[in-house]
Short mmCIF file of C-alpha atoms and ligand atoms in Angstrom, two decimals:
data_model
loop_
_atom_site.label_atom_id
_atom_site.label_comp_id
_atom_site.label_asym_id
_atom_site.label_seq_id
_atom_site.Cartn_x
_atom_site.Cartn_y
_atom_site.Cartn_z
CA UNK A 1 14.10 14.59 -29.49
CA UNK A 2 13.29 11.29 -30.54
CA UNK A 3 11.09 8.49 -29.71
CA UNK A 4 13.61 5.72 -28.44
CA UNK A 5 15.43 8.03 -25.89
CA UNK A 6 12.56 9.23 -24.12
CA UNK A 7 11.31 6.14 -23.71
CA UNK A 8 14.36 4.83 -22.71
CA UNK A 9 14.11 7.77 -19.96
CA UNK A 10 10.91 6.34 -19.15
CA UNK A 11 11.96 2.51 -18.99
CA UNK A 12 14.38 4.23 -16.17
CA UNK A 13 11.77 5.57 -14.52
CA UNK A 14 13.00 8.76 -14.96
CA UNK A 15 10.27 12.27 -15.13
CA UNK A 16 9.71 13.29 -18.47
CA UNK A 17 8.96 16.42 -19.43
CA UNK A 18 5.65 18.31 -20.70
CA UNK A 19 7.64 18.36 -24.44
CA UNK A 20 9.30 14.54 -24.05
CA UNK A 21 5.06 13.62 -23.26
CA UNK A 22 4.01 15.66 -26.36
CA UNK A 23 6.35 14.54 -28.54
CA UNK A 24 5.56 10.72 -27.49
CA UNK A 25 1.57 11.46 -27.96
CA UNK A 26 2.11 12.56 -31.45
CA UNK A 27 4.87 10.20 -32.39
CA UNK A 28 5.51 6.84 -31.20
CA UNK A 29 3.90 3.89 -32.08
CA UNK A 30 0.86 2.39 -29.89
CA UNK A 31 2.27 -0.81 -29.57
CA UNK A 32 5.85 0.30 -28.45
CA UNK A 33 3.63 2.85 -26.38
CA UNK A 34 1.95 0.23 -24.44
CA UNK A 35 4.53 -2.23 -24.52
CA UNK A 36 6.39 0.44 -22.46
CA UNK A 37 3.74 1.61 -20.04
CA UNK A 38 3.52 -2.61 -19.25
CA UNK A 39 7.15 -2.50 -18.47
CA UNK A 40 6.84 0.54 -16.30
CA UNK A 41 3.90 -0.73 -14.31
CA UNK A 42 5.71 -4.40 -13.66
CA UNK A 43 8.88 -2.47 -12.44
CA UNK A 44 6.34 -0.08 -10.22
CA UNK A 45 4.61 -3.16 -8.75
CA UNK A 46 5.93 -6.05 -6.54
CA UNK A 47 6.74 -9.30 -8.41
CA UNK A 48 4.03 -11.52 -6.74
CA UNK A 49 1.12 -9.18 -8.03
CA UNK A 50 1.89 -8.20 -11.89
CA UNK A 51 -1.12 -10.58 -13.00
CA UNK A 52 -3.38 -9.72 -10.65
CA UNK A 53 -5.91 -6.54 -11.88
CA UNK A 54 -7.96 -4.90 -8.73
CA UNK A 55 -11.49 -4.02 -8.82
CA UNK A 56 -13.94 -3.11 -6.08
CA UNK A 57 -17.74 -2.77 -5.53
CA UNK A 58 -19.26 0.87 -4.45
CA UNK A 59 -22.13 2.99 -5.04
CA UNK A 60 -22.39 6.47 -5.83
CA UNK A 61 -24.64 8.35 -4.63
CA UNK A 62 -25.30 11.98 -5.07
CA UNK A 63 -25.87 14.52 -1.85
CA UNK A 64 -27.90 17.10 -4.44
CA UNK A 65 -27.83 18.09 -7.98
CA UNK A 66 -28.19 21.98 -6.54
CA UNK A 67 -24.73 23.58 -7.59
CA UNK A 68 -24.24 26.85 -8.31
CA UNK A 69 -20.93 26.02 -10.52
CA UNK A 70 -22.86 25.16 -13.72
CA UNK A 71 -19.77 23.98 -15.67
CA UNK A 72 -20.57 23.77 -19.06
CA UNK A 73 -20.12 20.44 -19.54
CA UNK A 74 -21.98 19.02 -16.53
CA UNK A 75 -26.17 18.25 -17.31
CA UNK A 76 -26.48 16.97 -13.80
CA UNK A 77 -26.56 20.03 -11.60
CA UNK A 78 -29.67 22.27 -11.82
CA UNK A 79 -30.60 25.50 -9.99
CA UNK A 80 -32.19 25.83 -6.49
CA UNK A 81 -35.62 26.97 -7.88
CA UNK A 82 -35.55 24.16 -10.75
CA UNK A 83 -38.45 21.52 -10.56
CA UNK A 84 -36.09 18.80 -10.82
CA UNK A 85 -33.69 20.07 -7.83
CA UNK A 86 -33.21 17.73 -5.08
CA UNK A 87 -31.51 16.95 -2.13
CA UNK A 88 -30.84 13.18 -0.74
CA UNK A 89 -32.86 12.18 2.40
CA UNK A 90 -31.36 9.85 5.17
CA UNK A 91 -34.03 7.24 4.62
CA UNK A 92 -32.55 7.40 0.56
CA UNK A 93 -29.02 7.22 1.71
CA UNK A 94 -30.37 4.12 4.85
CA UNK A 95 -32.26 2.19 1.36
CA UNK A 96 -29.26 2.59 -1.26
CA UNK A 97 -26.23 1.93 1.53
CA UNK A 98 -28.22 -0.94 2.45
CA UNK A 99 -28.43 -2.21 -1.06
CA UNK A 100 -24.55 -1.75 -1.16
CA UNK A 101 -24.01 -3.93 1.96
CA UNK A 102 -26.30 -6.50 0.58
CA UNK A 103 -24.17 -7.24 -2.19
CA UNK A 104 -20.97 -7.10 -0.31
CA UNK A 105 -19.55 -3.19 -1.15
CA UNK A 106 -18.13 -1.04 1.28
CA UNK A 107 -17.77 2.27 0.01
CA UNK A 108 -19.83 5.18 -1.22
CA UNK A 109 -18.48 7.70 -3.63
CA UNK A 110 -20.49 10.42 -2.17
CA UNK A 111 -20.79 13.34 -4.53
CA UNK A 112 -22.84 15.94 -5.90
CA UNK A 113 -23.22 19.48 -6.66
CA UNK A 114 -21.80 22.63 -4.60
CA UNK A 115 -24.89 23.38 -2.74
CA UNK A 116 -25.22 26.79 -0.99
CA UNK A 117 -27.07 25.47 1.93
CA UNK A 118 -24.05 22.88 2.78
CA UNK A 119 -21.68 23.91 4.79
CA UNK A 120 -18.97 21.88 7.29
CA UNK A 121 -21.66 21.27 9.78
CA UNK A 122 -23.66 19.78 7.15
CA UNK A 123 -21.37 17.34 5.65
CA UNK A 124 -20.07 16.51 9.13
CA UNK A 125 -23.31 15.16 10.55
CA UNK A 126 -24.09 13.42 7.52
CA UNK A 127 -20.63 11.61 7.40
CA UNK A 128 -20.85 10.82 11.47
CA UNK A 129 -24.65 9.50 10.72
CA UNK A 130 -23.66 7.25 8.21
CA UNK A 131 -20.55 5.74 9.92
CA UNK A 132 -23.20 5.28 13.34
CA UNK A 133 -26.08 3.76 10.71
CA UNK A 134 -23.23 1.41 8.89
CA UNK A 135 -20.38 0.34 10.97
CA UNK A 136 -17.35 -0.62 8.65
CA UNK A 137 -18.61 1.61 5.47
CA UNK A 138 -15.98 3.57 4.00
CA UNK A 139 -16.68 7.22 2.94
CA UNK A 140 -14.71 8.54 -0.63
CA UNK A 141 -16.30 11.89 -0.50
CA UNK A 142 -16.44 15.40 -1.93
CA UNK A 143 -13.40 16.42 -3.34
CA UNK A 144 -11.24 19.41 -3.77
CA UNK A 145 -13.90 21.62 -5.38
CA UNK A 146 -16.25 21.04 -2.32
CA UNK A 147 -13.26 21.31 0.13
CA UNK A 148 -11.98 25.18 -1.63
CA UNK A 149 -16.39 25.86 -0.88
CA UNK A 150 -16.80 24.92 2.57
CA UNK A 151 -13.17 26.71 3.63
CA UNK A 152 -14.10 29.87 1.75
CA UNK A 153 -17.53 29.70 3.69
CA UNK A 154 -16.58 28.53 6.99
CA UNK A 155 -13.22 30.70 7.08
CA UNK A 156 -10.99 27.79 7.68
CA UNK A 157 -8.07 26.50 6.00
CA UNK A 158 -8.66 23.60 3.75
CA UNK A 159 -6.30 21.62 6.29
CA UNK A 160 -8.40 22.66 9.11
CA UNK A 161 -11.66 21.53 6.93
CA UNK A 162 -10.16 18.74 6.00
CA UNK A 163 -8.77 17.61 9.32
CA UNK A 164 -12.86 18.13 11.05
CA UNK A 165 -14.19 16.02 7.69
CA UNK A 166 -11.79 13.37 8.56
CA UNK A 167 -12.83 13.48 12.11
CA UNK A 168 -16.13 13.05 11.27
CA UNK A 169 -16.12 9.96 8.95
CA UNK A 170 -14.32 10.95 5.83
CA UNK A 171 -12.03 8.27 4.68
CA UNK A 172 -10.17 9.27 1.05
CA UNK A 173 -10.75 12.60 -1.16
CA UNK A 174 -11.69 11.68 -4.80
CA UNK A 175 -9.76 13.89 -7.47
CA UNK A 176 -12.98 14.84 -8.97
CA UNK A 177 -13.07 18.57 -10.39
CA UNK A 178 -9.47 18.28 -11.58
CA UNK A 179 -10.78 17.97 -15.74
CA UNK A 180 -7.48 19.39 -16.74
CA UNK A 181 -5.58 21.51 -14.50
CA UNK A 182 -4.61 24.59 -16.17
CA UNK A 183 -6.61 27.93 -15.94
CA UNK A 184 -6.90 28.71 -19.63
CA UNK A 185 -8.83 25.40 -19.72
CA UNK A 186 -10.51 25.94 -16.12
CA UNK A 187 -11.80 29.71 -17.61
CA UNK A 188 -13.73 27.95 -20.38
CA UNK A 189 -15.23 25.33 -18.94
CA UNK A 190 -15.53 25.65 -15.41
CA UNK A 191 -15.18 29.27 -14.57
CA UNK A 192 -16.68 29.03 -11.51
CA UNK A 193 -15.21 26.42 -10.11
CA UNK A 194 -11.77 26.34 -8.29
CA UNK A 195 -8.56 27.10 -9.90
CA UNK A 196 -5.70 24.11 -10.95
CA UNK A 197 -3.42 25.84 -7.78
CA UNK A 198 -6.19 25.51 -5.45
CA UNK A 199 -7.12 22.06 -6.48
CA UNK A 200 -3.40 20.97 -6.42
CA UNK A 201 -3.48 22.78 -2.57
CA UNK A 202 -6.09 20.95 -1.14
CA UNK A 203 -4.46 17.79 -2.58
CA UNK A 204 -1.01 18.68 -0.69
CA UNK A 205 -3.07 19.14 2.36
CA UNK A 206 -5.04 15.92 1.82
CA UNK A 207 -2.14 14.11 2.16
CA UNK A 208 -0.12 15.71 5.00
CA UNK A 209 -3.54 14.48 6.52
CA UNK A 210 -2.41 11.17 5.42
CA UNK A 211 -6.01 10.83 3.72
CA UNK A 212 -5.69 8.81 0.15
CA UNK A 213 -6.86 10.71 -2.91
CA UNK A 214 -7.02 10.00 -6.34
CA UNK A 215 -5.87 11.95 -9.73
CA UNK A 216 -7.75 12.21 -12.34
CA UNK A 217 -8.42 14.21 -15.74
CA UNK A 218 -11.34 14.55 -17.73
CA UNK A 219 -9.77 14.81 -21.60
CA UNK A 220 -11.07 15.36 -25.36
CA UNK A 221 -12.71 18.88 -24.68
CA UNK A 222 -11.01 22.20 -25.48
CA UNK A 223 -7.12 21.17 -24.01
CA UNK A 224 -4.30 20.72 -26.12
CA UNK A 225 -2.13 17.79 -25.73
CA UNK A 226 0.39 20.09 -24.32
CA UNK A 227 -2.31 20.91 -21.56
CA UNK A 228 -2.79 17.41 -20.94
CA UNK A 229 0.80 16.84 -20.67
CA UNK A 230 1.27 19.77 -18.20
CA UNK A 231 -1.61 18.52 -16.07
CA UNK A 232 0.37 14.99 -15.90
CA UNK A 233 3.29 17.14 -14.62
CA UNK A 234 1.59 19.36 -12.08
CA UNK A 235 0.09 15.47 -10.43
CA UNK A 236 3.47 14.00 -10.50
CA UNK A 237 4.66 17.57 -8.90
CA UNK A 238 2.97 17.58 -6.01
CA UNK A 239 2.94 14.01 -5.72
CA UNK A 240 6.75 14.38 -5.07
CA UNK A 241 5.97 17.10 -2.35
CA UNK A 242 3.83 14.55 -0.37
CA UNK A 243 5.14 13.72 3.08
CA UNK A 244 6.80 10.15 3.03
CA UNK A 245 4.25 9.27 5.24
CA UNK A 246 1.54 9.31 3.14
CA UNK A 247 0.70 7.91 0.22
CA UNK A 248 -0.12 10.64 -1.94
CA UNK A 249 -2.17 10.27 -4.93
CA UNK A 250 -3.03 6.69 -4.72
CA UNK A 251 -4.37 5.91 -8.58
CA UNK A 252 -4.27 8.04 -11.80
CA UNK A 253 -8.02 7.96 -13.39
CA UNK A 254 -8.04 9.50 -16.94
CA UNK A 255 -12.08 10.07 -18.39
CA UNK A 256 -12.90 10.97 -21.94
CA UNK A 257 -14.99 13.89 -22.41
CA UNK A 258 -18.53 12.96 -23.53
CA UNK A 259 -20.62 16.44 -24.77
CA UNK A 260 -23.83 15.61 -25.64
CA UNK A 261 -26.30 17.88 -24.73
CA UNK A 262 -23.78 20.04 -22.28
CA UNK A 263 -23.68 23.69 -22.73
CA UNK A 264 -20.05 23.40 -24.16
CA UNK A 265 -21.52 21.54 -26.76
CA UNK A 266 -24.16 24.09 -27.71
CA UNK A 267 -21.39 26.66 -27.28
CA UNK A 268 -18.44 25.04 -29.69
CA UNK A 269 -20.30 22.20 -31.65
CA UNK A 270 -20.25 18.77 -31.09
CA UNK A 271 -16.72 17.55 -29.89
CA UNK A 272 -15.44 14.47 -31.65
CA UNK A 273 -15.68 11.28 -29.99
CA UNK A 274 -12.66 9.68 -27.84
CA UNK A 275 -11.32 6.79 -30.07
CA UNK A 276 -10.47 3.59 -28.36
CA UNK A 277 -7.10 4.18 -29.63
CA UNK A 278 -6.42 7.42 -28.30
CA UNK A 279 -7.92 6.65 -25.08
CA UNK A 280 -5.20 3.48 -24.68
CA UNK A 281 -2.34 6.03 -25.89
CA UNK A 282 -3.54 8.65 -22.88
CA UNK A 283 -3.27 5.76 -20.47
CA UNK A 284 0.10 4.30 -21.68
CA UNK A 285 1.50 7.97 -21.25
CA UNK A 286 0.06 8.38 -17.98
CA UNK A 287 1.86 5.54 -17.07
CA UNK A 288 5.11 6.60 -18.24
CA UNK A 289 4.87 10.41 -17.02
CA UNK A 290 3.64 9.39 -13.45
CA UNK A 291 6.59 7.42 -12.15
CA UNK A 292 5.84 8.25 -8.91
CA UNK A 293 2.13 6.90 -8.65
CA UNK A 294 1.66 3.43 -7.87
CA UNK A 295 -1.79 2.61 -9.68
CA UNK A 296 -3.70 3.17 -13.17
CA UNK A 297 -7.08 2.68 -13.47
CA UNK A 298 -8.64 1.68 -16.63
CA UNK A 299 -12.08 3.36 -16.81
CA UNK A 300 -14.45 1.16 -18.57
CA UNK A 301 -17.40 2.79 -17.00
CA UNK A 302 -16.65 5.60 -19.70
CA UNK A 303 -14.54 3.80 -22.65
CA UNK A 304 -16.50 0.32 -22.57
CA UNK A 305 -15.20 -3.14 -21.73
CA UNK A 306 -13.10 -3.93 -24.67
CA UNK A 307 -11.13 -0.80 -24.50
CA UNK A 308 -10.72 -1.35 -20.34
CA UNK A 309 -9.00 -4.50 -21.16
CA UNK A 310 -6.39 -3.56 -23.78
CA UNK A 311 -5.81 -0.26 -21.12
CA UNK A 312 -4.90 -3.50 -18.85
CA UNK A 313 -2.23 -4.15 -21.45
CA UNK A 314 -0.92 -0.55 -21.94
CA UNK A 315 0.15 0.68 -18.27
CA UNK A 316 -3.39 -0.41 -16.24
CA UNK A 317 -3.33 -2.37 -13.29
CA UNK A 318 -6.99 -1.75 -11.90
CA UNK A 319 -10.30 -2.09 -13.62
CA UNK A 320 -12.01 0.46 -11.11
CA UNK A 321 -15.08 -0.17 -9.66
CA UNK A 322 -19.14 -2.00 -10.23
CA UNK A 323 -20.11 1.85 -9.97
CA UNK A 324 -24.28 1.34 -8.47
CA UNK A 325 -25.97 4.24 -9.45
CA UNK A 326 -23.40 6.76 -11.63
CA UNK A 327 -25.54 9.77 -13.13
CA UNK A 328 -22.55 12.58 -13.92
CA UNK A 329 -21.00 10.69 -16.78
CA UNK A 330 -24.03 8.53 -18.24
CA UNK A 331 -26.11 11.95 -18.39
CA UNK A 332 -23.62 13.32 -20.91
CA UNK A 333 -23.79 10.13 -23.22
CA UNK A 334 -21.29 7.37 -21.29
CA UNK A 335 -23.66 4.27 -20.82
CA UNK A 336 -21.45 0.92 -19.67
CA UNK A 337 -22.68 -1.47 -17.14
CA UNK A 338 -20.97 -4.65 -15.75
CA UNK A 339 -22.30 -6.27 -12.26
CA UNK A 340 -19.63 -8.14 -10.59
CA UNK A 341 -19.34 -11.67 -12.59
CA UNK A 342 -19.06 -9.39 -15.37
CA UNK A 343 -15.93 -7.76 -13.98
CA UNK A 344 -14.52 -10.81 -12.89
CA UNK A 345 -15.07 -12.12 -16.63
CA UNK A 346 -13.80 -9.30 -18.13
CA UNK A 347 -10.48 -9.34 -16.23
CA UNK A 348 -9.95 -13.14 -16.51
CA UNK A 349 -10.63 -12.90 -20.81
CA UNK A 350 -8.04 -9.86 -20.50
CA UNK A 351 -5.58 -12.52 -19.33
CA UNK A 352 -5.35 -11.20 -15.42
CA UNK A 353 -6.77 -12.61 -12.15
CA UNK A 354 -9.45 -10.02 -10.82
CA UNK A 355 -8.58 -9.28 -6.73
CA UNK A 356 -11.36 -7.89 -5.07
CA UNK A 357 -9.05 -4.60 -3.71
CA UNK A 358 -10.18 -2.00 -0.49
CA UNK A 359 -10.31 1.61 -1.17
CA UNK A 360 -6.74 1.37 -0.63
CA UNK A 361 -5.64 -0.34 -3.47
CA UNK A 362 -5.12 -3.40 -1.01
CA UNK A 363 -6.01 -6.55 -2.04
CA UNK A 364 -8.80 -8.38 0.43
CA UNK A 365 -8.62 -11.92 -1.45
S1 SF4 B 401 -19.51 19.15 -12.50
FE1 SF4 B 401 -19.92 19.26 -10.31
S2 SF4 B 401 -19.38 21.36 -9.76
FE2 SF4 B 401 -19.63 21.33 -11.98
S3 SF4 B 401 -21.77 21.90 -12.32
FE3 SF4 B 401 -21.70 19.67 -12.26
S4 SF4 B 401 -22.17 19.17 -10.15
FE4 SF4 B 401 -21.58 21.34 -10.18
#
């Protein structure tokens, strides 16, 4: 194996393999790295928009931080019976939506732990409420997790759970819960929650739905790069299995793992820190292993500015989102801000023109 030929592989847009991804992580230069992942993204993207770098306003807000999943690196979710358990009212979502629409987002990443007293009935009215309260919002909700919970309690499918959530409001399925998707990972961190099969099954069914989702994969934690490569591989997998209808995965999200305080933390030690460096290597592989999804998103909201805008250099095209309210990641030590001149800024210094984008990657400007 060596360096130039799998990149050359990649330049053709050709799959690589979990070893070809390896062998690229541990060997090949940054620079030729990211030089690479640019030329992959131009060829993946019409001519007219190569400069342009999307970003988009929304607000999360969290349903409840009652989950009885307790992965061990989440301090958001607490127990039923804990002091500080809650559950979000429909005057809170009414104020915070309103907020959104007052500054000109559309869409609520609506998240939060797996509650026992939620089931499809639940989410349902609270999707078909919002959509009556605020005409034109746009719901990215739940996400596989969630979806493998309600079927298991409601004894339908995930196609048949996902078809009623649709129904009832739900626009796109995030691709949270995927951290990395393979089971000896899954067993240490997240025993409880569903397997990498079952999370790649709701995904297939998410998009024979024709409902947009996202990929992601929460890194730096107990994986090997081999288990990073072979969760790149099982995306771009069933990403080829998606009807041509639909568009799949829609963006690739990678997020370092931050420990502090978590209960993997307490368990192995303090995990090292992300580097900038390594973070901009993940993302120029990403590009190169997922030939077959359109869109990389650089998270700053988790790696900082500076390192969002070389990621716009090494494979990125989108600079994610002016995230209102984000508790998950900022309670385990992640704590960037920009508001939107601030994104705008930031894209123009990285040499771009920021495009206010839809939850479909579409460009509104
Ligand atoms: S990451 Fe999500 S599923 Fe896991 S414990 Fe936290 S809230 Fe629950």
């Amino acid at each position: 194996m060596n360096t130039e030929k799998i990149l050359e592989k990649a330049l053709e847009l050709e799959p690589l393999t979990i070893e070809e991804g390896v062998f690229l992580f541990e060997n090949a230069p940054l620079a030729l790295l990211s030089f690479c992942a640019n030329e992959v993204k131009n060829k993946l993207r019409p001519a007219q928009d190569r400069k342009k770098v999307g970003w988009i306003i929304d607000r999360n807000i969290n349903l409840s931080n009652i989950c009885v999943t307790r992965c061990k690196f989440c301090n958001f979710s607490r127990s039923k019976n804990s002091p500080e358990a809650y559950v979000t009212t429909m005057e809170e979502y009414n104020q915070k939506i309103s907020e959104l629409f007052k500054i000109g987002g559309r869409q609520v990443l609506l998240q939060g732990g797996m509650n026992p007293d939620f089931g499809l009935d639940f989410y349902c009215n609270l999707f078909s409420n919002l959509k009556k309260n605020f005409p034109g919002i746009i719901l990215h909700a739940l996400g596989p997790a969630e979806i493998v919970f309600i079927s298991k309690k409601s004894g339908k499918s995930y196609y048949e759970v996902l078809e009623t959530l649709h129904k009832s409001g739900l626009d796109s399925l995030p691709g949270a819960g995927a951290e990395i998707l393979v089971d000896r990972v899954r067993k240490i961190i997240s025993p409880a929650k569903c397997s990498s099969k079952e999370w790649l099954e709701v995904m297939h069914e998410a998009h024979k739905l024709n409902l947009p989702t996202s990929a992601t994969m929460v890194f730096g934690h107990v994986e090997t790069i081999h288990e990073r490569m072979e969760h790149l591989v099982k995306l771009r997998e069933t990403q080829d299995k998606k009807p041509d209808y639909s568009e799949g995965f829609i963006t690739f999200i990678a997020w370092p793992f931050y420990s502090l305080g978590t209960r993997l933390e307490k368990e192995f030690g303090e995990f090292p820190k992300i580097s900038g460096s390594e973070y901009v290597r993940m993302t120029a592989i990403s590009r190169l292993m997922l030939n077959n999804i359109k869109n990389i998103q650089a998270s700053w909201l988790t790696v900082g500015k500076a390192v969002g805008q070389v990621c716009l250099h090494s494979g990125a095209n989108d600079f994610g989102s002016i995230m209102m309210e984000e508790h998950v990641v900022s309670a385990a030590g992640a704590n960037y801000s920009l508001d939107s001149n601030e994104m705008v800024q930031a894209i123009r210094e990285a040499g771009f023109e920021p495009k206010r984008r839809n939850s479909r990657y579409i460009f509104e400007e």
